[in-house]
Amino acid sequence: MNHPFAGRSMAVINDFTRDERRYVFTKTRELKEALESGDPARIERFRISDPDFGIYEVFLEDSTRTKESFKNAAHFHRAKLSALSSESSSFNKGESYKDTFINLAGYDNRIFIIRSKLEGVCRWLENALSDYSRRHGLSWKPSFINAGDGRHEHPTQELLDEFTFLEDNSWDYSSIHVALVGDLYHGRTVHSKADGLNVFDSVQVDLIAPDVLEMPDYYVQQMRRNGFTVRTFPSIEAYLQQSHIADKWYFTRPQLERMGDRVLKRKDELREMITFQHRFLSMLPEGTIFYHPLPRNKENAELPGFLDPLPLNGWERQSANGRLVRIILVGLLAGLFGEDFSGKQHQEMPDVEDYIETVNTSDRPAVKRYSEGVHPIDEGIVIDHICRGDTAQEIREHMGKIVSILGLHGKGGEWVSTSQESREKFKGIIFRPGHRPLSEKEIRQLAAITPGSTLNIISAGAVKEKFRLHTPPRMYKISGLSCKNELCISHPDHHEGVDPHFIKTDEGTMHCLYCDESHTFKEVWR
Ligand code: CP
């Protein structure tokens, strides 16, 4: 499959590079102009026009816009549209996501659009069904489009938001100043903006949310990594006290259905802080436009009805644009157009960083003696510098994990000692006299469990080999790993059979491949 877009999935917005998204917007603009022209020949070029091309909607959470706009997009394409009825499906008999979608792909369906409470479902299915395609020798693999997964991301909403911002920027990509207002904690549409807004060259984002609804730190950091200027404000009132006010405001509703009792008790006060009031109108810069992914609550709308007829209403056009970007996305994944794309393509992250450092032992004293208690070790292994700097209790607990995961039961012991550099700092040491040298796979596993440690292979009373272990760029296929996010598809409570998978960030933390939850290296161990 050499087509730049055919058979690809969109689990998060970053699955399309900024060049690829700019291409989506160019095609969407062409489609919009073709539809406005009413010229059937121009419009026809955007249709799949294949009644056997299977598009499947699986909505496990409520939706109006996303579901109906994809449905309208499928009708535009004159393709075969199906919808799984979740209330009466075999999900209710405990069937896994993987089994369910293998069945639906087996009926020759090519594109799946999924909304779920669980996070990371599309990434998991993209990987699992690629394997299915290979096993069955298929010339194609199904595409998975994330139509919103829990609090994680909503990438196709991001596409239509960016497209509408661009329309209002007269197609100028050079800069944007946008205020994100509302429930930034649960709002998946604003989380997708942490990467999505980088389609613009220069980005200023103002985050307006009360303390308990603040944007999770991971996304704020991601915005900064992307070079955005980020400011935070607790309420609209506080935001309007200063003079540098955005000309684009993006509102999100408080997601009461995802909040716990502690937050729900404060719902009236929180709403007030993120609801636009009539008296604020005169404080807005000229030409300000408001956006909202919708729905808004009819009793307590953060964008009250008096705003509807005003020129600042951008949300109605934004919603209509949803069908257009989704027509284009489906056409690209179907391989209908996109062959003329030039620019940076999305690539799998390389896994080349070497994290097992071999230390030269030849210039060391011929006999560096490790001893276990009173007995010097002649043959065996010693794992040193474990959790240097942690408390004695933390180090003991972690050594217990290392022994359990690597199966280092048997003769030997575990010590908490002080570091040579500083008598104030503790470190852990595991001695295993007589233990065979660890295999390469075990050494990689050890690095994943305890980066920063050293492994010494002792032979004839001296250190024969020594390895300094660093944090691996990825951790997976190791028993004992677990994502701490209970909504993640890989969390063991969901019994979906998903192998947890973590990727190291530039800051040294580990983030989950499926749900993007950030972990310290210790937190990834069950
Ligand atoms: N914007 C959006 O996702 O709306 P729906 O929940 O109605 O699909």
Coordinates of C-alpha atoms and ligand atoms in Angstrom, one line a residue:
M1 CA 0.0 0.0 0.0
N2 CA 2.0 3.0 -1.2
H3 CA -0.8 5.5 -1.2
P4 CA 0.1 8.2 1.4
F5 CA -3.2 8.0 3.2
A6 CA -5.0 4.7 2.3
G7 CA -5.6 2.3 5.1
R8 CA -4.2 4.7 7.8
S9 CA -5.9 5.4 11.1
M10 CA -6.5 8.5 13.2
A11 CA -6.3 7.7 16.9
V12 CA -4.9 11.1 17.8
I13 CA -4.5 14.3 15.9
N14 CA -0.7 13.8 15.7
D15 CA -1.3 10.7 13.5
F16 CA -1.4 13.3 10.7
T17 CA 1.6 15.6 10.4
R18 CA 1.0 19.3 10.1
D19 CA 1.7 19.1 6.3
E20 CA -0.9 16.3 6.0
R21 CA -3.4 18.3 7.9
R22 CA -2.8 21.3 5.8
Y23 CA -3.5 19.0 2.8
V24 CA -6.8 17.9 4.4
F25 CA -7.8 21.6 4.7
T26 CA -6.8 22.4 1.1
K27 CA -9.0 19.5 -0.1
T28 CA -11.8 20.5 2.2
R29 CA -11.7 24.1 0.9
E30 CA -11.9 22.7 -2.7
L31 CA -14.9 20.5 -1.7
K32 CA -16.6 23.4 -0.1
E33 CA -16.1 25.6 -3.2
A34 CA -17.3 22.8 -5.4
L35 CA -20.5 22.3 -3.4
E36 CA -21.1 26.1 -3.4
S37 CA -20.6 26.1 -7.2
G38 CA -23.3 23.4 -7.6
D39 CA -21.2 22.0 -10.5
P40 CA -21.9 18.2 -10.5
A41 CA -18.7 17.3 -12.3
R42 CA -16.6 19.2 -9.7
I43 CA -18.5 17.6 -6.8
E44 CA -18.3 14.1 -8.3
R45 CA -14.6 14.0 -8.0
F46 CA -14.9 13.9 -4.2
R47 CA -17.2 10.8 -4.1
I48 CA -16.0 7.2 -3.5
S49 CA -19.2 6.1 -5.4
D50 CA -18.8 2.4 -4.5
P51 CA -21.9 0.8 -2.8
D52 CA -19.6 -2.0 -1.5
F53 CA -17.1 0.2 0.2
G54 CA -17.9 -0.5 3.9
I55 CA -17.9 2.2 6.6
Y56 CA -19.0 1.1 10.1
E57 CA -20.0 3.4 12.9
V58 CA -19.6 2.0 16.5
F59 CA -20.8 4.6 19.0
L60 CA -20.5 3.4 22.6
E61 CA -21.3 6.8 24.0
D62 CA -24.0 9.3 22.9
S63 CA -23.4 11.6 20.0
T64 CA -25.3 13.8 17.5
R65 CA -22.7 15.8 15.5
T66 CA -19.9 13.3 15.1
K67 CA -22.2 10.3 14.4
E68 CA -24.6 12.2 12.1
S69 CA -21.9 14.1 10.2
F70 CA -20.0 10.8 9.5
K71 CA -23.3 9.3 8.4
N72 CA -23.9 12.2 6.1
A73 CA -20.3 12.0 4.8
A74 CA -20.8 8.2 4.0
H75 CA -24.1 9.0 2.2
F76 CA -22.3 11.7 0.2
H77 CA -19.7 9.0 -0.8
R78 CA -22.5 6.6 -1.8
A79 CA -20.8 4.0 0.2
K80 CA -22.2 1.1 2.4
L81 CA -22.8 2.5 5.8
S82 CA -23.5 0.2 8.8
A83 CA -23.9 0.9 12.5
L84 CA -23.3 -1.5 15.3
S85 CA -26.1 -1.3 17.9
S86 CA -24.1 -1.4 21.1
E87 CA -27.1 -2.0 23.3
S88 CA -27.8 -5.4 21.7
S89 CA -24.3 -6.4 20.6
S90 CA -22.2 -9.2 22.0
F91 CA -20.2 -6.6 24.0
N92 CA -22.8 -7.3 26.5
K93 CA -21.7 -10.9 26.6
G94 CA -18.2 -9.9 27.4
E95 CA -16.8 -10.0 23.9
S96 CA -13.5 -8.1 23.5
Y97 CA -13.0 -5.1 21.2
K98 CA -10.5 -7.1 19.2
D99 CA -12.8 -10.0 18.5
T100 CA -15.7 -7.7 17.7
F101 CA -13.7 -5.7 15.1
I102 CA -12.1 -8.8 13.5
N103 CA -15.6 -10.0 12.8
L104 CA -16.7 -6.7 11.3
A105 CA -13.5 -6.4 9.2
G106 CA -14.2 -9.9 8.0
Y107 CA -17.4 -8.6 6.3
D108 CA -15.1 -6.4 4.1
N109 CA -15.6 -3.2 6.0
R110 CA -12.7 -0.8 5.5
I111 CA -13.3 2.2 7.8
F112 CA -14.4 2.1 11.4
I113 CA -15.5 5.1 13.3
I114 CA -15.5 4.5 17.1
R115 CA -16.6 6.5 20.1
S116 CA -15.9 4.9 23.4
K117 CA -15.6 5.5 27.1
L118 CA -12.3 3.6 27.1
E119 CA -9.2 5.5 26.0
G120 CA -6.8 4.3 23.3
V121 CA -9.2 1.9 21.6
C122 CA -8.4 3.0 18.0
R123 CA -4.6 2.7 18.6
W124 CA -5.1 -0.8 20.0
L125 CA -7.3 -1.9 17.1
E126 CA -5.1 -0.3 14.5
N127 CA -2.2 -2.6 15.7
A128 CA -4.3 -5.7 16.4
L129 CA -6.1 -5.5 13.0
S130 CA -2.9 -4.9 11.1
D131 CA -1.8 -8.2 12.4
Y132 CA -5.2 -9.8 11.4
S133 CA -4.6 -8.4 7.8
R134 CA -1.2 -9.9 7.7
R135 CA -2.3 -13.3 9.0
H136 CA -5.1 -13.5 6.3
G137 CA -2.9 -12.2 3.5
L138 CA -5.2 -9.3 2.8
S139 CA -4.1 -6.5 0.5
W140 CA -5.7 -3.9 2.7
K141 CA -5.9 -3.1 6.4
P142 CA -8.9 -1.5 8.1
S143 CA -8.7 2.2 9.2
F144 CA -9.9 3.3 12.6
I145 CA -11.1 6.8 13.3
N146 CA -11.3 8.0 16.9
A147 CA -14.7 9.7 17.2
G148 CA -13.8 10.6 20.9
D149 CA -12.4 8.3 23.5
G150 CA -13.1 9.1 27.2
R151 CA -11.2 12.3 28.2
H152 CA -8.4 11.6 25.8
E153 CA -8.7 13.0 22.3
H154 CA -11.3 13.9 19.6
P155 CA -9.1 14.3 16.5
T156 CA -11.7 14.7 13.8
Q157 CA -13.3 17.5 15.9
E158 CA -9.8 19.0 15.9
L159 CA -9.8 18.9 12.1
L160 CA -13.0 20.8 11.8
D161 CA -12.0 23.3 14.5
E162 CA -8.7 24.0 12.7
F163 CA -10.5 24.3 9.3
T164 CA -12.9 26.9 10.8
F165 CA -10.1 28.9 12.5
L166 CA -8.4 29.0 9.1
E167 CA -11.5 30.2 7.3
D168 CA -11.7 33.0 9.8
N169 CA -7.9 33.7 9.5
S170 CA -8.4 34.2 5.7
W171 CA -6.3 31.0 5.2
D172 CA -3.3 32.6 6.9
Y173 CA -1.2 29.9 8.8
S174 CA 1.2 32.4 10.3
S175 CA -0.3 32.9 13.7
I176 CA -3.3 32.3 16.0
H177 CA -4.3 33.6 19.4
V178 CA -7.1 31.5 21.0
A179 CA -8.6 31.3 24.4
L180 CA -9.8 27.8 25.5
V181 CA -12.6 28.2 28.0
G182 CA -14.4 25.7 30.2
D183 CA -13.9 22.1 31.3
L184 CA -10.3 21.8 30.1
Y185 CA -9.7 18.8 32.4
H186 CA -12.3 16.4 30.8
G187 CA -12.6 18.0 27.4
R188 CA -11.1 15.8 24.8
T189 CA -11.6 18.4 22.1
V190 CA -9.2 20.8 23.9
H191 CA -6.7 18.0 24.6
S192 CA -6.4 17.5 20.8
K193 CA -5.4 21.1 20.5
A194 CA -2.1 20.5 22.3
D195 CA -0.8 19.1 19.0
G196 CA -3.5 20.2 16.6
L197 CA -2.8 23.9 16.9
N198 CA 0.7 23.5 15.7
V199 CA -0.7 23.7 12.1
F200 CA -0.2 27.4 12.7
D201 CA 3.4 28.8 12.8
S202 CA 3.0 30.8 15.9
V203 CA 0.5 30.0 18.6
Q204 CA -0.7 31.8 21.7
V205 CA -3.1 29.9 23.9
D206 CA -4.9 31.3 27.0
L207 CA -6.4 28.6 29.2
I208 CA -9.4 29.8 31.1
A209 CA -10.7 27.2 33.7
P210 CA -11.3 27.1 37.5
D211 CA -8.8 25.0 39.5
V212 CA -10.6 21.6 39.3
L213 CA -11.2 21.9 35.6
E214 CA -7.7 22.9 34.6
M215 CA -6.0 21.4 31.6
P216 CA -4.0 18.3 32.6
D217 CA -0.3 19.0 33.0
Y218 CA 0.7 16.6 30.2
Y219 CA -1.2 18.7 27.6
V220 CA 0.1 22.0 28.9
Q221 CA 3.7 20.7 28.7
Q222 CA 2.9 19.3 25.2
M223 CA 1.8 22.8 24.1
R224 CA 5.1 24.3 25.5
R225 CA 7.1 21.6 23.8
N226 CA 5.3 22.6 20.6
G227 CA 6.5 26.2 21.2
F228 CA 3.1 27.7 22.1
T229 CA 2.9 30.6 24.5
V230 CA 0.6 29.5 27.3
R231 CA -1.1 31.6 29.9
T232 CA -3.7 30.5 32.5
F233 CA -6.7 32.3 34.1
P234 CA -9.2 31.0 36.6
S235 CA -12.3 32.6 35.1
I236 CA -13.6 34.7 32.2
E237 CA -13.9 37.6 34.6
A238 CA -10.2 37.4 35.5
Y239 CA -9.2 37.0 31.9
L240 CA -11.0 40.2 30.9
Q241 CA -9.1 42.2 33.6
Q242 CA -6.0 42.2 31.4
S243 CA -5.6 43.8 28.0
H244 CA -4.2 41.1 25.7
I245 CA -7.5 39.3 24.8
A246 CA -7.8 36.6 22.2
D247 CA -9.9 37.2 19.1
K248 CA -10.9 33.5 19.0
W249 CA -12.6 31.9 21.9
Y250 CA -13.2 28.1 22.1
F251 CA -15.8 27.1 24.7
T252 CA -16.3 23.6 26.1
R253 CA -19.2 22.4 28.3
P254 CA -18.6 21.1 31.9
Q255 CA -18.7 17.4 31.5
L256 CA -20.8 16.6 34.6
E257 CA -21.2 12.9 33.6
R258 CA -17.4 12.4 34.1
M259 CA -17.1 14.4 37.4
G260 CA -17.0 13.0 40.9
D261 CA -19.1 14.2 43.9
R262 CA -16.4 16.5 45.1
V263 CA -16.5 18.6 41.9
L264 CA -20.2 18.2 41.3
K265 CA -20.9 19.9 44.7
R266 CA -19.3 23.1 43.2
K267 CA -21.0 22.9 39.8
D268 CA -23.0 26.2 40.1
E269 CA -19.9 28.2 41.1
L270 CA -17.8 26.5 38.4
R271 CA -20.4 27.2 35.7
E272 CA -20.5 30.9 36.6
M273 CA -16.7 31.2 36.1
I274 CA -16.9 29.8 32.5
T275 CA -20.2 31.2 31.3
F276 CA -20.2 34.3 29.0
Q277 CA -22.3 37.1 30.3
H278 CA -23.9 40.0 28.5
R279 CA -21.8 42.6 30.3
F280 CA -18.6 41.1 28.9
L281 CA -19.5 41.9 25.3
S282 CA -18.1 45.4 25.3
M283 CA -14.7 44.1 26.5
L284 CA -14.1 41.9 23.5
P285 CA -11.7 42.9 20.7
E286 CA -13.4 43.8 17.4
G287 CA -14.1 40.8 15.2
T288 CA -13.9 38.3 18.0
I289 CA -15.4 34.9 17.0
F290 CA -16.7 32.2 19.4
Y291 CA -16.5 28.5 18.7
H292 CA -17.9 25.5 20.6
P293 CA -17.8 21.8 19.7
L294 CA -21.3 21.4 21.1
P295 CA -23.6 20.2 22.6
R296 CA -24.4 23.0 25.1
N297 CA -26.9 22.4 27.9
K298 CA -30.2 24.1 27.2
E299 CA -30.7 25.1 30.8
N300 CA -27.1 26.2 31.6
A301 CA -25.4 27.1 28.4
E302 CA -21.9 28.5 28.7
L303 CA -22.8 30.3 25.4
P304 CA -26.2 31.7 26.3
G305 CA -28.9 32.1 23.6
F306 CA -28.5 35.9 23.4
L307 CA -25.2 35.3 21.5
D308 CA -26.8 33.2 18.7
P309 CA -27.7 36.0 16.3
L310 CA -24.5 38.0 16.8
P311 CA -21.6 38.0 14.2
L312 CA -19.4 36.3 16.8
N313 CA -21.3 33.1 16.3
G314 CA -18.8 30.8 14.7
W315 CA -20.1 27.5 16.1
E316 CA -22.9 27.0 13.6
R317 CA -20.5 27.2 10.6
Q318 CA -18.0 25.1 12.6
S319 CA -20.6 22.3 13.0
A320 CA -21.5 22.4 9.3
N321 CA -17.8 22.1 8.4
G322 CA -17.7 18.8 10.3
R323 CA -19.4 17.0 7.5
L324 CA -16.9 18.4 5.0
V325 CA -13.7 17.6 6.7
R326 CA -15.1 14.1 7.4
I327 CA -15.9 13.6 3.7
I328 CA -12.3 14.4 2.9
L329 CA -10.9 12.2 5.7
V330 CA -12.9 9.2 4.5
G331 CA -11.9 9.9 0.9
L332 CA -8.2 10.0 1.9
L333 CA -8.3 6.8 3.9
A334 CA -10.2 5.1 1.1
G335 CA -7.3 6.1 -1.3
L336 CA -9.7 8.1 -3.5
F337 CA -7.4 11.1 -3.6
G338 CA -4.2 12.2 -1.9
E339 CA -1.7 10.9 -4.3
D340 CA -0.5 14.4 -5.2
F341 CA 0.4 15.0 -1.5
S342 CA 3.9 16.3 -1.0
G343 CA 5.3 17.2 2.4
K344 CA 6.3 15.5 5.6
Q345 CA 4.5 12.2 6.1
H346 CA 3.7 10.6 9.4
Q347 CA 6.3 8.0 10.4
E348 CA 6.5 5.4 13.2
M349 CA 8.8 6.5 15.9
P350 CA 12.2 4.8 15.5
D351 CA 13.4 2.6 18.4
V352 CA 17.1 3.0 18.0
E353 CA 18.4 4.6 21.2
D354 CA 20.8 2.2 23.0
Y355 CA 20.0 2.1 26.6
I356 CA 22.4 -0.7 27.7
E357 CA 25.8 0.9 28.1
T358 CA 28.7 -1.5 28.3
V359 CA 31.3 -0.2 30.7
N360 CA 35.0 -1.0 30.0
T361 CA 36.2 -3.2 32.9
S362 CA 39.7 -3.7 31.6
D363 CA 41.1 -0.6 33.3
R364 CA 39.6 -1.6 36.6
P365 CA 41.5 -3.3 39.4
A366 CA 41.9 -6.9 38.5
V367 CA 40.0 -7.9 41.6
K368 CA 37.1 -5.7 42.4
R369 CA 35.6 -7.7 45.2
Y370 CA 31.8 -7.7 45.8
S371 CA 30.9 -9.6 48.9
E372 CA 27.6 -10.8 50.2
G373 CA 27.9 -10.3 53.9
V374 CA 31.1 -12.0 55.0
H375 CA 31.6 -14.1 51.8
P376 CA 33.3 -12.6 48.8
I377 CA 31.4 -13.5 45.5
D378 CA 33.5 -15.6 43.1
E379 CA 30.8 -16.2 40.5
G380 CA 27.4 -14.6 40.1
I381 CA 25.7 -11.3 39.5
V382 CA 25.4 -8.0 41.4
I383 CA 22.9 -5.3 40.6
D384 CA 24.1 -2.0 42.1
H385 CA 22.9 1.6 42.4
I386 CA 19.2 0.6 42.5
C387 CA 16.9 3.7 43.1
R388 CA 19.8 5.9 44.2
G389 CA 18.5 8.7 46.3
D390 CA 15.2 7.2 47.3
T391 CA 14.2 6.3 50.9
A392 CA 15.3 3.0 52.3
Q393 CA 11.7 1.8 52.4
E394 CA 11.1 2.7 48.7
I395 CA 14.3 1.0 47.7
R396 CA 13.4 -2.2 49.6
E397 CA 10.0 -2.3 47.9
H398 CA 11.5 -1.8 44.5
M399 CA 14.1 -4.5 45.0
G400 CA 11.2 -6.8 45.8
K401 CA 9.7 -6.0 42.4
I402 CA 12.9 -6.7 40.6
V403 CA 13.3 -10.0 42.3
S404 CA 9.7 -11.0 41.5
I405 CA 9.7 -9.8 37.9
L406 CA 13.0 -11.3 36.9
G407 CA 12.5 -14.4 39.0
L408 CA 15.7 -13.8 41.0
H409 CA 14.7 -16.0 43.8
G410 CA 17.2 -18.2 45.6
K411 CA 20.6 -17.7 47.2
G412 CA 21.8 -14.2 47.9
G413 CA 20.5 -11.1 49.5
E414 CA 19.3 -7.5 49.1
W415 CA 21.0 -4.6 50.9
V416 CA 20.2 -0.9 51.4
S417 CA 23.5 0.9 51.5
T418 CA 24.8 4.5 51.2
S419 CA 26.1 5.8 47.9
Q420 CA 29.8 6.4 47.5
E421 CA 29.2 10.0 46.3
S422 CA 27.1 11.0 49.3
R423 CA 26.7 9.3 52.6
E424 CA 23.3 11.0 52.8
K425 CA 22.0 9.1 49.8
F426 CA 20.7 5.5 49.9
K427 CA 21.0 2.9 47.1
G428 CA 20.0 -0.7 46.7
I429 CA 22.2 -3.7 45.9
I430 CA 21.0 -7.2 45.0
F431 CA 23.6 -10.0 45.3
R432 CA 23.1 -13.4 43.6
P433 CA 26.1 -15.6 44.1
G434 CA 26.2 -18.5 41.7
H435 CA 23.6 -17.0 39.4
R436 CA 24.2 -17.5 35.7
P437 CA 24.8 -14.2 33.7
L438 CA 21.5 -12.6 32.6
S439 CA 20.4 -13.0 29.0
E440 CA 20.1 -9.9 26.7
K441 CA 16.3 -10.0 27.1
E442 CA 16.7 -10.1 30.9
I443 CA 19.2 -7.2 30.9
R444 CA 16.7 -5.1 28.8
Q445 CA 13.9 -6.0 31.2
L446 CA 16.1 -5.0 34.2
A447 CA 16.8 -1.6 32.5
A448 CA 13.1 -1.1 32.2
I449 CA 12.5 -1.9 35.8
T450 CA 15.4 0.0 37.3
P451 CA 17.1 2.5 35.0
G452 CA 20.1 4.1 36.6
S453 CA 21.4 0.8 38.1
T454 CA 24.5 -1.2 37.1
L455 CA 24.7 -4.9 36.4
N456 CA 28.0 -6.6 37.3
I457 CA 28.7 -10.1 36.0
I458 CA 31.3 -11.7 38.4
S459 CA 33.6 -14.4 37.4
A460 CA 36.7 -15.7 39.2
G461 CA 36.2 -13.1 41.9
A462 CA 36.4 -10.1 39.6
V463 CA 33.9 -8.0 37.5
K464 CA 34.1 -9.6 34.1
E465 CA 31.3 -7.5 32.5
K466 CA 29.6 -4.4 33.6
F467 CA 26.5 -2.7 32.2
R468 CA 25.1 0.7 33.0
L469 CA 21.3 0.7 32.4
H470 CA 19.4 3.7 31.2
T471 CA 15.6 4.2 30.6
P472 CA 14.5 2.4 27.4
P473 CA 12.9 4.4 24.7
R474 CA 9.9 2.0 24.8
M475 CA 8.7 -0.6 27.3
Y476 CA 6.4 -3.4 26.2
K477 CA 6.1 -7.2 26.2
I478 CA 7.4 -7.2 29.8
S479 CA 5.3 -8.9 32.4
G480 CA 4.3 -6.6 35.3
L481 CA 3.7 -3.4 33.3
S482 CA 0.4 -1.6 33.7
C483 CA -1.1 1.8 32.8
K484 CA -2.3 3.6 35.9
N485 CA -5.3 5.2 34.0
E486 CA -8.3 3.1 34.8
L487 CA -10.0 4.2 31.6
C488 CA -7.1 3.0 29.4
I489 CA -7.9 0.1 27.1
S490 CA -4.7 -1.6 28.3
H491 CA -5.7 -1.4 32.0
P492 CA -5.9 -5.0 33.4
D493 CA -9.4 -4.4 34.8
H494 CA -10.8 -4.3 31.3
H495 CA -9.5 -7.8 30.4
E496 CA -9.0 -6.7 26.7
G497 CA -5.7 -8.6 26.4
V498 CA -3.8 -5.4 25.5
D499 CA 0.0 -5.5 26.1
P500 CA 0.8 -2.3 28.0
H501 CA 3.2 -0.2 26.0
F502 CA 5.1 3.0 27.2
I503 CA 7.2 5.5 25.3
K504 CA 9.9 7.6 27.0
T505 CA 9.4 11.4 26.7
D506 CA 12.2 13.9 26.4
E507 CA 11.7 14.7 30.1
G508 CA 12.4 11.0 31.0
T509 CA 8.8 10.1 32.0
M510 CA 7.0 7.2 30.3
H511 CA 3.7 7.9 28.5
C512 CA 1.2 5.2 27.6
L513 CA 1.0 4.5 23.8
Y514 CA -2.8 4.1 24.1
C515 CA -4.1 6.9 26.4
D516 CA -1.0 9.2 26.7
E517 CA -1.2 9.1 30.5
S518 CA 2.2 10.2 31.9
H519 CA 4.0 7.9 34.3
T520 CA 7.3 7.9 36.3
F521 CA 9.3 4.8 35.6
K522 CA 8.2 3.3 38.9
E523 CA 4.5 4.0 38.2
V524 CA 4.4 1.6 35.1
W525 CA 4.9 -1.4 37.4
R526 CA 1.8 -3.1 38.7
Ligands
CP1 N1 -18.8 17.8 19.1 C1 -19.2 16.6 19.3 O1 -18.4 15.6 19.5 O2 -20.6 16.5 19.4 P1 -21.4 15.1 19.6 O3 -21.1 14.6 21.0 O4 -22.8 15.5 19.4 O5 -20.9 14.1 18.6

